[in-house]
């Protein structure tokens, strides 16, 4: 069984910053992709950012230049630094693990998920 646990969400004013963390435990992975998705009320879960085992990064167009994903492989931990936050970034943010090592942009390709952390950006 794999456990994925997110932390770091909260309430912030527009223009502010938050840092999300995600730790995966319970199994050793040799080549995993870790990704962040978000889901706003009434909307589908959408890709935000992903990072490969070697550090290659991928972003949704809506967050490029504002969000930065990074990882600590020794700890199986990934981070999402979110700057210049906008009200439209408000959502539940989910961390996910893709154990095949391939970057995918759709949620159905990811194997393990956290329970999510709420990010609310006030205007």
PDB file of C-alpha atoms in Angstrom:
ATOM      1  CA  UNK A   1       0.000   0.000   0.000  1.00  0.00           C
ATOM      2  CA  UNK A   2       1.234   3.475  -0.900  1.00  0.00           C
ATOM      3  CA  UNK A   3       0.441   6.496   1.185  1.00  0.00           C
ATOM      4  CA  UNK A   4       0.496   9.969  -0.310  1.00  0.00           C
ATOM      5  CA  UNK A   5       0.087  12.873   2.078  1.00  0.00           C
ATOM      6  CA  UNK A   6      -0.182  16.544   1.147  1.00  0.00           C
ATOM      7  CA  UNK A   7       0.300  19.518   3.423  1.00  0.00           C
ATOM      8  CA  UNK A   8       0.668  23.279   3.216  1.00  0.00           C
ATOM      9  CA  UNK A   9      -2.668  24.523   1.943  1.00  0.00           C
ATOM     10  CA  UNK A  10      -4.480  27.489   3.405  1.00  0.00           C
ATOM     11  CA  UNK A  11      -5.996  30.903   2.834  1.00  0.00           C
ATOM     12  CA  UNK A  12      -3.967  33.627   1.166  1.00  0.00           C
ATOM     13  CA  UNK A  13      -4.662  36.973  -0.452  1.00  0.00           C
ATOM     14  CA  UNK A  14      -4.265  37.462  -4.184  1.00  0.00           C
ATOM     15  CA  UNK A  15      -0.624  38.042  -5.039  1.00  0.00           C
ATOM     16  CA  UNK A  16       0.565  35.971  -2.113  1.00  0.00           C
ATOM     17  CA  UNK A  17       2.458  32.680  -1.954  1.00  0.00           C
ATOM     18  CA  UNK A  18       2.000  29.189  -0.578  1.00  0.00           C
ATOM     19  CA  UNK A  19       4.189  26.099  -0.588  1.00  0.00           C
ATOM     20  CA  UNK A  20       2.639  22.659  -0.779  1.00  0.00           C
ATOM     21  CA  UNK A  21       4.447  19.483   0.204  1.00  0.00           C
ATOM     22  CA  UNK A  22       3.713  15.878  -0.651  1.00  0.00           C
ATOM     23  CA  UNK A  23       5.326  12.786   0.825  1.00  0.00           C
ATOM     24  CA  UNK A  24       4.924   9.316  -0.663  1.00  0.00           C
ATOM     25  CA  UNK A  25       5.687   6.325   1.526  1.00  0.00           C
ATOM     26  CA  UNK A  26       5.121   2.588   1.753  1.00  0.00           C
ATOM     27  CA  UNK A  27       7.017   1.449  -1.306  1.00  0.00           C
ATOM     28  CA  UNK A  28      10.357   2.106  -2.961  1.00  0.00           C
ATOM     29  CA  UNK A  29      10.143   3.463  -6.483  1.00  0.00           C
ATOM     30  CA  UNK A  30      12.988   3.517  -8.946  1.00  0.00           C
ATOM     31  CA  UNK A  31      11.458   5.830 -11.543  1.00  0.00           C
ATOM     32  CA  UNK A  32       8.331   7.616 -10.482  1.00  0.00           C
ATOM     33  CA  UNK A  33       6.670  10.747 -11.700  1.00  0.00           C
ATOM     34  CA  UNK A  34       5.038  12.916  -9.101  1.00  0.00           C
ATOM     35  CA  UNK A  35       2.399  15.399 -10.033  1.00  0.00           C
ATOM     36  CA  UNK A  36       0.041  18.006  -8.701  1.00  0.00           C
ATOM     37  CA  UNK A  37      -3.559  18.327  -9.819  1.00  0.00           C
ATOM     38  CA  UNK A  38      -6.317  20.632  -8.669  1.00  0.00           C
ATOM     39  CA  UNK A  39     -10.066  20.526  -8.635  1.00  0.00           C
ATOM     40  CA  UNK A  40     -12.366  23.483  -8.174  1.00  0.00           C
ATOM     41  CA  UNK A  41     -16.046  23.016  -7.283  1.00  0.00           C
ATOM     42  CA  UNK A  42     -18.047  21.796 -10.258  1.00  0.00           C
ATOM     43  CA  UNK A  43     -14.972  21.314 -12.414  1.00  0.00           C
ATOM     44  CA  UNK A  44     -12.864  18.379 -13.484  1.00  0.00           C
ATOM     45  CA  UNK A  45      -9.559  17.587 -11.874  1.00  0.00           C
ATOM     46  CA  UNK A  46      -6.855  19.282 -13.909  1.00  0.00           C
ATOM     47  CA  UNK A  47      -3.114  18.880 -14.244  1.00  0.00           C
ATOM     48  CA  UNK A  48      -1.029  21.612 -12.603  1.00  0.00           C
ATOM     49  CA  UNK A  49       2.578  20.399 -12.641  1.00  0.00           C
ATOM     50  CA  UNK A  50       4.638  17.239 -12.829  1.00  0.00           C
ATOM     51  CA  UNK A  51       8.224  16.236 -12.240  1.00  0.00           C
ATOM     52  CA  UNK A  52      10.152  13.197 -13.412  1.00  0.00           C
ATOM     53  CA  UNK A  53      12.691  11.158 -11.454  1.00  0.00           C
ATOM     54  CA  UNK A  54      15.491  13.034 -13.229  1.00  0.00           C
ATOM     55  CA  UNK A  55      14.010  16.431 -12.441  1.00  0.00           C
ATOM     56  CA  UNK A  56      12.301  17.267 -15.707  1.00  0.00           C
ATOM     57  CA  UNK A  57       9.396  19.612 -15.017  1.00  0.00           C
ATOM     58  CA  UNK A  58       6.082  20.152 -16.768  1.00  0.00           C
ATOM     59  CA  UNK A  59       3.451  22.817 -16.139  1.00  0.00           C
ATOM     60  CA  UNK A  60      -0.027  23.742 -17.170  1.00  0.00           C
ATOM     61  CA  UNK A  61      -0.053  26.966 -19.166  1.00  0.00           C
ATOM     62  CA  UNK A  62      -2.155  28.660 -16.501  1.00  0.00           C
ATOM     63  CA  UNK A  63       0.595  28.345 -13.874  1.00  0.00           C
ATOM     64  CA  UNK A  64       3.795  28.710 -15.910  1.00  0.00           C
ATOM     65  CA  UNK A  65       6.042  31.390 -14.500  1.00  0.00           C
ATOM     66  CA  UNK A  66       4.170  31.428 -11.172  1.00  0.00           C
ATOM     67  CA  UNK A  67       4.432  27.876  -9.825  1.00  0.00           C
ATOM     68  CA  UNK A  68       7.570  25.803  -9.366  1.00  0.00           C
ATOM     69  CA  UNK A  69       7.639  22.066  -8.728  1.00  0.00           C
ATOM     70  CA  UNK A  70      10.655  20.376  -7.160  1.00  0.00           C
ATOM     71  CA  UNK A  71      11.459  17.087  -5.483  1.00  0.00           C
ATOM     72  CA  UNK A  72      13.712  15.420  -2.967  1.00  0.00           C
ATOM     73  CA  UNK A  73      14.221  11.875  -4.269  1.00  0.00           C
ATOM     74  CA  UNK A  74      15.841  10.634  -1.082  1.00  0.00           C
ATOM     75  CA  UNK A  75      12.651  11.492   0.772  1.00  0.00           C
ATOM     76  CA  UNK A  76      10.131  10.687  -2.013  1.00  0.00           C
ATOM     77  CA  UNK A  77       8.832  14.177  -1.443  1.00  0.00           C
ATOM     78  CA  UNK A  78       7.651  16.772  -3.933  1.00  0.00           C
ATOM     79  CA  UNK A  79       7.007  20.473  -3.399  1.00  0.00           C
ATOM     80  CA  UNK A  80       4.885  23.031  -5.207  1.00  0.00           C
ATOM     81  CA  UNK A  81       5.887  26.643  -4.666  1.00  0.00           C
ATOM     82  CA  UNK A  82       2.997  28.858  -5.706  1.00  0.00           C
ATOM     83  CA  UNK A  83       3.655  32.567  -6.187  1.00  0.00           C
ATOM     84  CA  UNK A  84       1.522  35.423  -7.488  1.00  0.00           C
ATOM     85  CA  UNK A  85      -1.596  33.500  -6.564  1.00  0.00           C
ATOM     86  CA  UNK A  86      -4.888  34.453  -8.159  1.00  0.00           C
ATOM     87  CA  UNK A  87      -8.477  33.816  -7.030  1.00  0.00           C
ATOM     88  CA  UNK A  88      -8.835  31.374  -9.926  1.00  0.00           C
ATOM     89  CA  UNK A  89      -6.149  29.201  -8.321  1.00  0.00           C
ATOM     90  CA  UNK A  90      -8.614  28.385  -5.567  1.00  0.00           C
ATOM     91  CA  UNK A  91      -9.149  24.622  -5.503  1.00  0.00           C
ATOM     92  CA  UNK A  92      -8.368  21.425  -3.680  1.00  0.00           C
ATOM     93  CA  UNK A  93      -4.839  20.456  -4.655  1.00  0.00           C
ATOM     94  CA  UNK A  94      -3.988  16.775  -4.967  1.00  0.00           C
ATOM     95  CA  UNK A  95      -0.627  15.060  -5.158  1.00  0.00           C
ATOM     96  CA  UNK A  96      -0.368  11.953  -7.299  1.00  0.00           C
ATOM     97  CA  UNK A  97       2.191   9.270  -8.107  1.00  0.00           C
ATOM     98  CA  UNK A  98       2.709   7.769 -11.558  1.00  0.00           C
ATOM     99  CA  UNK A  99       4.770   4.630 -11.001  1.00  0.00           C
ATOM    100  CA  UNK A 100       5.664   3.872 -14.633  1.00  0.00           C
ATOM    101  CA  UNK A 101       7.915   6.904 -14.886  1.00  0.00           C
ATOM    102  CA  UNK A 102       5.994   8.591 -17.704  1.00  0.00           C
ATOM    103  CA  UNK A 103       4.635  12.115 -17.502  1.00  0.00           C
ATOM    104  CA  UNK A 104       0.903  12.174 -18.150  1.00  0.00           C
ATOM    105  CA  UNK A 105      -1.406  15.158 -18.102  1.00  0.00           C
ATOM    106  CA  UNK A 106      -4.635  13.379 -17.190  1.00  0.00           C
ATOM    107  CA  UNK A 107      -5.643  12.178 -13.765  1.00  0.00           C
ATOM    108  CA  UNK A 108      -6.671   8.689 -14.862  1.00  0.00           C
ATOM    109  CA  UNK A 109      -3.028   7.805 -15.595  1.00  0.00           C
ATOM    110  CA  UNK A 110      -1.872   8.277 -12.025  1.00  0.00           C
ATOM    111  CA  UNK A 111      -1.788   5.344  -9.639  1.00  0.00           C
ATOM    112  CA  UNK A 112      -1.839   6.730  -6.118  1.00  0.00           C
ATOM    113  CA  UNK A 113      -3.419   9.854  -4.712  1.00  0.00           C
ATOM    114  CA  UNK A 114      -3.435  11.915  -1.587  1.00  0.00           C
ATOM    115  CA  UNK A 115      -6.599  13.215   0.034  1.00  0.00           C
ATOM    116  CA  UNK A 116      -5.980  16.783  -1.090  1.00  0.00           C
ATOM    117  CA  UNK A 117      -5.330  20.103   0.571  1.00  0.00           C
ATOM    118  CA  UNK A 118      -7.490  23.210   0.192  1.00  0.00           C
ATOM    119  CA  UNK A 119      -5.992  26.364  -1.292  1.00  0.00           C
ATOM    120  CA  UNK A 120      -8.158  29.460  -1.135  1.00  0.00           C
ATOM    121  CA  UNK A 121      -7.070  32.753  -2.686  1.00  0.00           C
ATOM    122  CA  UNK A 122      -9.091  35.786  -1.719  1.00  0.00           C
ATOM    123  CA  UNK A 123      -9.413  38.840  -3.952  1.00  0.00           C
TER     124      UNK A 123
END
